[in-house]
mmCIF file of C-alpha atoms in Angstrom:
data_model
loop_
_atom_site.group_PDB
_atom_site.id
_atom_site.type_symbol
_atom_site.label_atom_id
_atom_site.label_comp_id
_atom_site.label_asym_id
_atom_site.label_seq_id
_atom_site.Cartn_x
_atom_site.Cartn_y
_atom_site.Cartn_z
ATOM 1 C CA MET I 1 8.040 -24.057 -41.514
ATOM 2 C CA ASP I 2 7.045 -21.718 -38.690
ATOM 3 C CA HIS I 3 7.437 -24.553 -36.193
ATOM 4 C CA GLU I 4 10.943 -25.244 -37.474
ATOM 5 C CA THR I 5 11.843 -21.551 -37.282
ATOM 6 C CA ASN I 6 10.536 -21.297 -33.712
ATOM 7 C CA SER I 7 12.475 -24.420 -32.728
ATOM 8 C CA GLU I 8 15.664 -22.982 -34.198
ATOM 9 C CA GLU I 9 15.130 -19.662 -32.417
ATOM 10 C CA HIS I 10 14.385 -21.507 -29.187
ATOM 11 C CA SER I 11 17.510 -23.648 -29.404
ATOM 12 C CA GLY I 12 19.554 -20.570 -30.271
ATOM 13 C CA GLU I 13 18.233 -18.732 -27.218
ATOM 14 C CA MET I 14 18.997 -21.722 -24.999
ATOM 15 C CA ARG I 15 22.554 -21.834 -26.353
ATOM 16 C CA VAL I 16 23.057 -18.198 -25.406
ATOM 17 C CA LEU I 17 21.661 -18.806 -21.932
ATOM 18 C CA ALA I 18 23.766 -21.927 -21.464
ATOM 19 C CA GLU I 19 26.898 -20.059 -22.535
ATOM 20 C CA ALA I 20 26.056 -17.402 -19.941
ATOM 21 C CA GLY I 21 25.945 -20.117 -17.262
ATOM 22 C CA LEU I 22 22.201 -20.055 -16.630
ATOM 23 C CA TRP I 23 21.697 -23.661 -17.750
ATOM 24 C CA LYS I 24 24.203 -26.342 -16.719
ATOM 25 C CA PRO I 25 22.652 -29.768 -17.323
ATOM 26 C CA GLY I 26 23.815 -32.485 -14.989
ATOM 27 C CA GLU I 27 25.346 -30.141 -12.431
ATOM 28 C CA ASP I 28 24.252 -29.664 -8.837
ATOM 29 C CA GLY I 29 22.641 -26.388 -7.926
ATOM 30 C CA PRO I 30 19.798 -24.307 -9.404
ATOM 31 C CA ALA I 31 21.329 -24.030 -12.892
ATOM 32 C CA GLY I 32 21.283 -27.812 -13.349
ATOM 33 C CA ARG I 33 17.759 -28.559 -12.165
ATOM 34 C CA PRO I 34 14.826 -29.370 -14.501
ATOM 35 C CA ALA I 35 12.828 -26.461 -13.051
ATOM 36 C CA ARG I 36 15.494 -24.040 -14.322
ATOM 37 C CA LEU I 37 15.181 -25.488 -17.828
ATOM 38 C CA GLU I 38 11.389 -25.104 -17.795
ATOM 39 C CA LEU I 39 11.715 -21.550 -16.514
ATOM 40 C CA LEU I 40 14.218 -20.592 -19.212
ATOM 41 C CA ARG I 41 11.994 -22.119 -21.884
ATOM 42 C CA GLY I 42 8.911 -20.266 -20.644
ATOM 43 C CA LEU I 43 10.318 -16.760 -20.219
ATOM 44 C CA PRO I 44 10.915 -16.102 -23.953
ATOM 45 C CA GLU I 45 7.258 -16.961 -24.577
ATOM 46 C CA LEU I 46 6.394 -14.032 -22.295
ATOM 47 C CA GLY I 47 8.596 -11.731 -24.340
ATOM 48 C CA ALA I 48 11.921 -11.955 -22.519
ATOM 49 C CA SER I 49 15.038 -11.758 -24.668
ATOM 50 C CA PRO I 50 18.129 -13.772 -23.687
ATOM 51 C CA GLU I 51 19.808 -10.500 -22.713
ATOM 52 C CA ARG I 52 16.918 -9.606 -20.413
ATOM 53 C CA ILE I 53 17.012 -13.052 -18.797
ATOM 54 C CA ILE I 54 20.776 -12.867 -18.260
ATOM 55 C CA ASP I 55 20.458 -9.390 -16.741
ATOM 56 C CA ALA I 56 17.660 -10.522 -14.403
ATOM 57 C CA ASP I 57 19.758 -13.468 -13.238
ATOM 58 C CA ALA I 58 22.751 -11.210 -12.593
ATOM 59 C CA ARG I 59 20.577 -8.983 -10.403
ATOM 60 C CA GLY I 60 19.050 -11.950 -8.562
ATOM 61 C CA ASP I 61 15.602 -11.235 -10.034
ATOM 62 C CA LEU I 62 15.179 -14.221 -12.346
ATOM 63 C CA GLN I 63 12.260 -15.698 -10.385
ATOM 64 C CA GLY I 64 10.289 -12.447 -10.614
ATOM 65 C CA LEU I 65 10.954 -11.755 -14.286
ATOM 66 C CA GLY I 66 7.639 -13.236 -15.397
ATOM 67 C CA PHE I 67 5.674 -10.674 -13.388
ATOM 68 C CA ASP I 68 8.044 -7.881 -14.451
ATOM 69 C CA LEU I 69 7.116 -8.683 -18.041
ATOM 70 C CA LEU I 70 3.419 -8.710 -17.146
ATOM 71 C CA LEU I 71 3.777 -5.168 -15.786
ATOM 72 C CA GLU I 72 5.421 -4.036 -19.010
ATOM 73 C CA THR I 73 2.568 -4.779 -21.399
ATOM 74 C CA ASP I 74 2.357 -1.122 -22.384
ATOM 75 C CA ASP I 75 1.498 0.418 -25.734
ATOM 76 C CA LEU I 76 2.087 4.183 -25.626
ATOM 77 C CA ASP I 77 4.939 6.553 -24.893
ATOM 78 C CA LEU I 78 4.394 9.953 -23.288
ATOM 79 C CA GLY I 79 3.787 11.780 -26.559
ATOM 80 C CA GLU I 80 1.266 9.219 -27.777
ATOM 81 C CA MET I 81 -0.512 9.185 -24.427
ATOM 82 C CA ALA I 82 -0.676 12.985 -24.295
ATOM 83 C CA ALA I 83 -2.138 13.120 -27.797
ATOM 84 C CA ALA I 84 -4.705 10.442 -26.941
ATOM 85 C CA VAL I 85 -6.037 12.397 -23.941
ATOM 86 C CA GLY I 86 -5.664 15.858 -25.471
ATOM 87 C CA MET I 87 -3.043 17.145 -23.020
ATOM 88 C CA GLU I 88 0.401 18.700 -23.292
ATOM 89 C CA ARG I 89 3.286 16.456 -22.254
ATOM 90 C CA ASP I 90 4.224 18.652 -19.291
ATOM 91 C CA GLU I 91 0.596 18.713 -18.162
ATOM 92 C CA LEU I 92 0.368 14.921 -18.305
ATOM 93 C CA CYS I 93 3.671 14.548 -16.437
ATOM 94 C CA LEU I 94 2.354 16.828 -13.686
ATOM 95 C CA LEU I 95 -0.878 14.833 -13.429
ATOM 96 C CA TYR I 96 1.044 11.590 -12.957
ATOM 97 C CA ARG I 97 3.381 13.268 -10.469
ATOM 98 C CA HIS I 98 0.338 14.156 -8.355
ATOM 99 C CA LEU I 99 -0.625 10.479 -8.682
ATOM 100 C CA GLY I 100 2.778 9.461 -7.299
ATOM 101 C CA VAL I 101 4.389 8.434 -10.602
ATOM 102 C CA GLU I 102 7.421 10.382 -11.808
ATOM 103 C CA ILE I 103 8.023 10.093 -15.558
ATOM 104 C CA GLU I 104 11.766 10.402 -16.137
ATOM 105 C CA ASP I 105 12.241 8.869 -19.593
ATOM 106 C CA LEU I 106 9.944 10.740 -21.972
ATOM 107 C CA GLN I 107 10.516 8.175 -24.729
ATOM 108 C CA GLU I 108 9.739 5.105 -22.633
ATOM 109 C CA VAL I 109 6.682 3.106 -23.634
ATOM 110 C CA ARG I 110 4.970 2.827 -20.265
ATOM 111 C CA PHE I 111 1.280 3.645 -20.716
ATOM 112 C CA ALA I 112 -1.443 1.079 -21.373
ATOM 113 C CA ARG I 113 -4.311 1.934 -23.706
ATOM 114 C CA ASN I 114 -6.879 1.563 -20.945
ATOM 115 C CA GLU I 115 -5.164 4.445 -19.143
ATOM 116 C CA VAL I 116 -6.581 6.788 -21.776
ATOM 117 C CA ASP I 117 -10.103 6.194 -20.455
ATOM 118 C CA PHE I 118 -8.836 6.430 -16.884
ATOM 119 C CA VAL I 119 -7.190 9.818 -17.436
ATOM 120 C CA ASN I 120 -10.237 11.164 -19.259
ATOM 121 C CA ARG I 121 -12.561 10.073 -16.434
ATOM 122 C CA LEU I 122 -10.141 11.424 -13.847
ATOM 123 C CA ARG I 123 -9.969 14.851 -15.494
ATOM 124 C CA CYS I 124 -13.754 14.969 -15.712
ATOM 125 C CA THR I 125 -14.071 14.158 -12.010
ATOM 126 C CA MET I 126 -11.348 16.623 -10.990
ATOM 127 C CA SER I 127 -13.062 19.442 -12.906
ATOM 128 C CA VAL I 128 -15.594 19.582 -10.061
ATOM 129 C CA PHE I 129 -12.915 20.845 -7.651
ATOM 130 C CA PRO I 130 -11.704 24.473 -7.847
ATOM 131 C CA GLY I 131 -8.067 25.509 -8.137
ATOM 132 C CA GLU I 132 -5.563 23.269 -6.412
ATOM 133 C CA THR I 133 -8.198 21.439 -4.366
ATOM 134 C CA GLY I 134 -8.359 18.577 -6.846
ATOM 135 C CA ASN I 135 -4.697 17.833 -6.154
ATOM 136 C CA GLU I 136 -5.689 16.766 -2.630
ATOM 137 C CA VAL I 137 -7.776 13.976 -4.116
ATOM 138 C CA LEU I 138 -5.051 12.991 -6.576
ATOM 139 C CA GLN I 139 -2.418 12.843 -3.847
ATOM 140 C CA ALA I 140 -4.736 10.871 -1.557
ATOM 141 C CA LEU I 141 -5.227 8.401 -4.401
ATOM 142 C CA ALA I 142 -1.452 8.251 -4.859
ATOM 143 C CA ALA I 143 -0.913 7.565 -1.157
ATOM 144 C CA ALA I 144 -3.577 4.844 -1.117
ATOM 145 C CA MET I 145 -2.234 3.074 -4.206
ATOM 146 C CA SER I 146 1.377 3.387 -3.056
ATOM 147 C CA SER I 147 0.496 1.959 0.370
ATOM 148 C CA LEU I 148 -1.486 -0.885 -1.205
ATOM 149 C CA ALA I 149 1.393 -1.754 -3.534
ATOM 150 C CA ALA I 150 3.996 -1.597 -0.760
ATOM 151 C CA ALA I 151 1.852 -3.616 1.669
ATOM 152 C CA SER I 152 1.098 -6.284 -0.945
ATOM 153 C CA ILE I 153 4.740 -6.683 -1.915
ATOM 154 C CA GLY I 154 5.935 -6.626 1.688
ATOM 155 C CA ALA I 155 3.437 -9.300 2.721
ATOM 156 C CA PHE I 156 4.334 -11.560 -0.217
ATOM 157 C CA VAL I 157 8.090 -11.171 0.186
ATOM 158 C CA GLY I 158 7.947 -11.628 3.949
ATOM 159 C CA ALA I 159 5.356 -14.399 4.251
ATOM 160 C CA VAL I 160 5.214 -16.311 0.952
ATOM 161 C CA GLU I 161 8.641 -16.086 -0.646
ATOM 162 C CA PRO I 162 10.748 -17.515 2.216
ATOM 163 C CA GLU I 163 9.244 -20.987 1.720
ATOM 164 C CA LEU I 164 9.635 -20.714 -2.058
ATOM 165 C CA ALA I 165 13.231 -19.551 -1.701
ATOM 166 C CA ASP I 166 14.047 -22.506 0.566
ATOM 167 C CA GLY I 167 12.822 -24.941 -2.095
ATOM 168 C CA ASP I 168 14.521 -25.945 -5.325
ATOM 169 C CA ASP I 169 11.689 -25.234 -7.765
ATOM 170 C CA GLU I 170 12.373 -21.905 -9.468
ATOM 171 C CA LEU I 171 9.507 -22.501 -11.876
ATOM 172 C CA ALA I 172 7.011 -22.720 -8.993
ATOM 173 C CA TRP I 173 8.531 -19.564 -7.513
ATOM 174 C CA ASN I 174 8.120 -17.696 -10.794
ATOM 175 C CA ARG I 175 4.550 -18.921 -11.247
ATOM 176 C CA SER I 176 3.618 -17.982 -7.693
ATOM 177 C CA ILE I 177 4.863 -14.412 -8.148
ATOM 178 C CA THR I 178 3.211 -14.055 -11.550
ATOM 179 C CA GLU I 179 -0.141 -15.482 -10.435
ATOM 180 C CA ALA I 180 -0.202 -13.362 -7.273
ATOM 181 C CA GLY I 181 0.645 -10.257 -9.279
ATOM 182 C CA ARG I 182 -1.966 -10.969 -11.926
ATOM 183 C CA GLY I 183 -4.534 -11.534 -9.189
ATOM 184 C CA ALA I 184 -3.639 -8.209 -7.558
ATOM 185 C CA LEU I 185 -4.082 -6.349 -10.845
ATOM 186 C CA ASP I 186 -7.443 -8.029 -11.439
ATOM 187 C CA LEU I 187 -8.528 -7.199 -7.893
ATOM 188 C CA VAL I 188 -7.728 -3.493 -8.217
ATOM 189 C CA SER I 189 -9.638 -3.270 -11.485
ATOM 190 C CA ASP I 190 -12.834 -4.331 -9.666
ATOM 191 C CA MET I 191 -12.716 -2.156 -6.537
ATOM 192 C CA SER I 192 -15.602 0.178 -7.359
ATOM 193 C CA GLY I 193 -17.940 -1.683 -4.992
ATOM 194 C CA LEU I 194 -15.495 -1.447 -2.093
ATOM 195 C CA PHE I 195 -14.901 2.246 -2.764
ATOM 196 C CA ARG I 196 -18.661 2.785 -2.753
ATOM 197 C CA HIS I 197 -18.827 1.303 0.771
ATOM 198 C CA HIS I 198 -16.050 3.604 1.962
ATOM 199 C CA LEU I 199 -17.707 6.618 0.354
ATOM 200 C CA ARG I 200 -20.939 5.866 2.233
ATOM 201 C CA ILE I 201 -19.075 5.606 5.536
ATOM 202 C CA ALA I 202 -17.068 8.793 4.899
ATOM 203 C CA ILE I 203 -20.168 10.757 3.878
ATOM 204 C CA GLU I 204 -22.121 9.653 6.955
ATOM 205 C CA GLN I 205 -19.223 10.542 9.263
ATOM 206 C CA GLN I 206 -18.624 13.897 7.577
ATOM 207 C CA ARG I 207 -22.294 14.915 7.746
ATOM 208 C CA SER I 208 -22.493 14.010 11.421
ATOM 209 C CA ALA I 209 -19.241 15.841 12.158
ATOM 210 C CA MET I 210 -20.438 19.043 10.434
ATOM 211 C CA ARG I 211 -23.924 19.116 11.920
ATOM 212 C CA HIS I 212 -23.105 21.665 14.646
ATOM 213 C CA VAL I 213 -20.509 23.925 12.991
ATOM 214 C CA GLU I 214 -20.968 27.181 11.126
ATOM 215 C CA SER I 215 -17.932 26.877 8.828
ATOM 216 C CA ARG I 216 -17.799 24.161 6.201
ATOM 217 C CA GLN I 217 -14.053 24.084 6.767
ATOM 218 C CA LEU I 218 -14.565 22.548 10.203
ATOM 219 C CA SER I 219 -15.702 19.206 11.587
ATOM 220 C CA VAL I 220 -16.466 18.319 15.186
ATOM 221 C CA LEU I 221 -14.746 15.045 15.990
ATOM 222 C CA ALA I 222 -13.091 13.150 18.790
ATOM 223 C CA VAL I 223 -9.495 12.306 17.982
ATOM 224 C CA GLY I 224 -7.210 9.976 19.873
ATOM 225 C CA PHE I 225 -3.652 8.719 20.000
ATOM 226 C CA VAL I 226 -2.385 5.487 21.533
ATOM 227 C CA ASP I 227 1.302 4.633 21.561
ATOM 228 C CA LEU I 228 3.502 1.933 23.056
ATOM 229 C CA VAL I 229 5.845 3.088 25.818
ATOM 230 C CA GLY I 230 9.331 1.614 25.558
ATOM 231 C CA TYR I 231 8.744 0.345 22.032
ATOM 232 C CA THR I 232 12.066 1.668 20.676
ATOM 233 C CA ALA I 233 14.116 0.015 23.415
ATOM 234 C CA GLU I 234 12.174 -3.246 23.234
ATOM 235 C CA VAL I 235 12.620 -3.739 19.494
ATOM 236 C CA GLN I 236 16.274 -2.672 19.426
ATOM 237 C CA ASP I 237 17.581 -6.244 19.698
ATOM 238 C CA MET I 238 14.392 -8.096 18.783
ATOM 239 C CA PRO I 239 14.829 -10.830 16.117
ATOM 240 C CA VAL I 240 13.367 -9.867 12.750
ATOM 241 C CA GLU I 241 10.663 -12.552 12.870
ATOM 242 C CA GLU I 242 9.479 -11.358 16.290
ATOM 243 C CA LEU I 243 9.516 -7.711 15.162
ATOM 244 C CA VAL I 244 7.371 -8.526 12.122
ATOM 245 C CA ALA I 245 4.894 -10.497 14.244
ATOM 246 C CA TYR I 246 4.796 -7.789 16.910
ATOM 247 C CA THR I 247 4.184 -4.858 14.552
ATOM 248 C CA SER I 248 1.704 -6.882 12.488
ATOM 249 C CA ARG I 249 -0.350 -7.726 15.567
ATOM 250 C CA PHE I 250 -0.350 -4.080 16.667
ATOM 251 C CA ARG I 251 -1.572 -2.864 13.279
ATOM 252 C CA HIS I 252 -4.140 -5.641 12.847
ATOM 253 C CA ARG I 253 -5.616 -5.218 16.311
ATOM 254 C CA ALA I 254 -5.704 -1.433 16.002
ATOM 255 C CA HIS I 255 -7.586 -1.761 12.714
ATOM 256 C CA ASP I 256 -10.072 -4.266 14.151
ATOM 257 C CA VAL I 257 -10.714 -2.318 17.349
ATOM 258 C CA VAL I 258 -11.170 1.066 15.660
ATOM 259 C CA THR I 259 -13.359 -0.279 12.849
ATOM 260 C CA SER I 260 -15.543 -2.471 15.076
ATOM 261 C CA HIS I 261 -16.267 0.511 17.357
ATOM 262 C CA GLY I 262 -17.376 2.715 14.468
ATOM 263 C CA GLY I 263 -14.258 4.866 14.326
ATOM 264 C CA ARG I 264 -11.784 5.708 11.609
ATOM 265 C CA LEU I 265 -8.138 4.681 11.682
ATOM 266 C CA VAL I 266 -6.485 7.891 10.476
ATOM 267 C CA LYS I 267 -2.907 6.621 10.334
ATOM 268 C CA HIS I 268 -0.065 4.746 11.992
ATOM 269 C CA ILE I 269 2.982 6.753 13.062
ATOM 270 C CA GLY I 270 5.592 4.160 13.953
ATOM 271 C CA ASP I 271 4.453 2.675 17.269
ATOM 272 C CA GLU I 272 1.532 5.108 17.529
ATOM 273 C CA VAL I 273 -1.982 4.894 16.128
ATOM 274 C CA MET I 274 -4.183 7.930 15.447
ATOM 275 C CA PHE I 275 -7.951 7.453 15.233
ATOM 276 C CA SER I 276 -11.131 9.511 15.172
ATOM 277 C CA ALA I 277 -14.830 9.096 15.890
ATOM 278 C CA VAL I 278 -17.876 11.290 15.473
ATOM 279 C CA GLU I 279 -19.096 10.560 19.005
ATOM 280 C CA PRO I 280 -16.704 11.173 21.929
ATOM 281 C CA GLY I 281 -18.052 8.103 23.707
ATOM 282 C CA ARG I 282 -16.980 5.887 20.824
ATOM 283 C CA ALA I 283 -13.509 7.428 20.857
ATOM 284 C CA CYS I 284 -13.225 6.719 24.589
ATOM 285 C CA TRP I 285 -14.253 3.110 24.053
ATOM 286 C CA ILE I 286 -11.714 2.752 21.233
ATOM 287 C CA GLY I 287 -8.884 4.203 23.317
ATOM 288 C CA HIS I 288 -9.822 2.068 26.325
ATOM 289 C CA ALA I 289 -10.081 -1.094 24.189
ATOM 290 C CA LEU I 290 -6.696 -0.469 22.560
ATOM 291 C CA ILE I 291 -5.000 0.023 25.916
ATOM 292 C CA GLU I 292 -6.661 -3.071 27.395
ATOM 293 C CA ASP I 293 -5.746 -5.115 24.344
ATOM 294 C CA PHE I 294 -2.053 -4.230 24.526
ATOM 295 C CA CYS I 295 -1.555 -4.218 28.299
ATOM 296 C CA GLU I 296 0.019 -7.677 28.030
ATOM 297 C CA SER I 297 2.399 -6.467 25.322
ATOM 298 C CA VAL I 298 6.163 -6.133 25.787
ATOM 299 C CA SER I 299 5.579 -2.361 25.540
ATOM 300 C CA LEU I 300 2.790 -0.832 27.626
ATOM 301 C CA PRO I 301 0.227 1.374 25.866
ATOM 302 C CA ARG I 302 -0.933 4.837 26.853
ATOM 303 C CA GLY I 303 -3.274 7.281 25.161
ATOM 304 C CA GLY I 304 -4.923 10.666 24.915
ATOM 305 C CA ILE I 305 -8.271 11.830 23.529
ATOM 306 C CA ALA I 306 -9.780 15.251 22.830
ATOM 307 C CA TYR I 307 -13.024 16.442 21.269
ATOM 308 C CA GLY I 308 -13.977 19.561 19.366
ATOM 309 C CA PRO I 309 -13.789 21.441 16.060
ATOM 310 C CA LEU I 310 -10.903 20.605 13.763
ATOM 311 C CA VAL I 311 -9.925 20.638 10.105
ATOM 312 C CA ALA I 312 -10.343 17.381 8.168
ATOM 313 C CA ARG I 313 -8.392 17.598 4.920
ATOM 314 C CA HIS I 314 -5.941 15.499 2.892
ATOM 315 C CA GLY I 315 -7.267 12.412 4.664
ATOM 316 C CA ASP I 316 -5.773 13.755 7.910
ATOM 317 C CA LEU I 317 -6.876 15.887 10.874
ATOM 318 C CA TYR I 318 -5.432 19.243 11.982
ATOM 319 C CA GLY I 319 -5.918 21.859 14.689
ATOM 320 C CA PRO I 320 -5.636 22.522 18.434
ATOM 321 C CA VAL I 321 -7.890 19.579 19.320
ATOM 322 C CA VAL I 322 -5.492 17.201 17.564
ATOM 323 C CA ASN I 323 -2.499 18.797 19.284
ATOM 324 C CA LEU I 324 -4.207 18.469 22.674
ATOM 325 C CA ALA I 325 -4.923 14.766 22.165
ATOM 326 C CA SER I 326 -1.302 14.192 21.155
ATOM 327 C CA ARG I 327 0.034 16.037 24.226
ATOM 328 C CA LEU I 328 -2.292 14.096 26.521
ATOM 329 C CA ALA I 329 -0.983 10.818 25.091
ATOM 330 C CA GLU I 330 2.594 11.955 25.717
ATOM 331 C CA THR I 331 1.698 12.934 29.299
ATOM 332 C CA ALA I 332 -0.131 9.713 30.190
ATOM 333 C CA VAL I 333 1.624 7.002 32.155
ATOM 334 C CA PRO I 334 1.617 3.418 30.822
ATOM 335 C CA GLY I 335 -1.868 1.913 30.979
ATOM 336 C CA GLU I 336 -3.546 5.332 31.237
ATOM 337 C CA LEU I 337 -5.966 7.064 28.853
ATOM 338 C CA LEU I 338 -6.167 10.828 29.422
ATOM 339 C CA ALA I 339 -8.961 13.126 28.267
ATOM 340 C CA PRO I 340 -10.106 16.666 29.140
ATOM 341 C CA ALA I 341 -12.429 16.897 32.153
ATOM 342 C CA ALA I 342 -15.318 17.830 29.874
ATOM 343 C CA MET I 343 -15.164 14.345 28.333
ATOM 344 C CA ALA I 344 -15.400 12.499 31.662
ATOM 345 C CA GLU I 345 -19.058 11.604 31.159
ATOM 346 C CA HIS I 346 -18.142 9.760 27.947
ATOM 347 C CA THR I 347 -15.438 7.500 29.406
ATOM 348 C CA PRO I 348 -16.149 3.733 29.724
ATOM 349 C CA GLU I 349 -15.933 4.020 33.529
ATOM 350 C CA GLY I 350 -18.442 6.895 33.448
#
């Protein structure tokens, strides 16, 4: 009896979808292909109503609906989540805002049950930090997760989806998105080992940087900037594919060079990379290697390095030493790496 009921519901759903123009057997185009039929049959099994499928198609998001549904396997609304973790609603909203998630619909069911344990562990960890200091950690976590999400989506859309979009198999497209998304979620859930590696590196660098300072607010580091002269003009009329390849190579090489020389890639600022190192000699080698690596580029690199006490907070670096390195980079001519005279003994040539 259940099988008959399911068959009737299934045929009823297909009728609605066919009437909406999503399934046109025998016709040319996506709506008449077998892959479309398989996709429309599979989406209701994931929890999609005919209305949701029709809406996704109207927005051009039909192929990604399977993963959208996977992201919506939530159990709790704001009130239920707040009660589960022993917090007021406003307090929980503020916590998630610090984590980069704005909760606009207070009635929306958007929290998974495993988030209860996460929030409880997070509050326990944050209790170590006084006052507003814990928010620095929360916002750093938000920035890291937001960057990871944006980079993952950008890479998939730019490198994987074009080939899928050029094909005629919507089912394969949907499966590819869903499987990649599920894999990303599984990967993030098992990142404790990787974070442990990064904690070790950060602790070692911080201890070395604070070894010769009196204030625990200061670190002694070398900081450098390398940018690409003429980048804006060069990319103005550059084809999209070339621009993607060009910026990707710049970011990948900067990451490899800085990491392999024992430095830290602080951030990218458009066509500029900011890095740091505990030892000034390492920073000089990094700056020199970056400039050498990109001398054959369409835009010529230049850089500046400085060394001394600075403030390391929020995952960033602040202070006169940072400003000096930035000004030196702006002053340098293409192919040149400038540093204060006191750092001359640490340069690769010296």
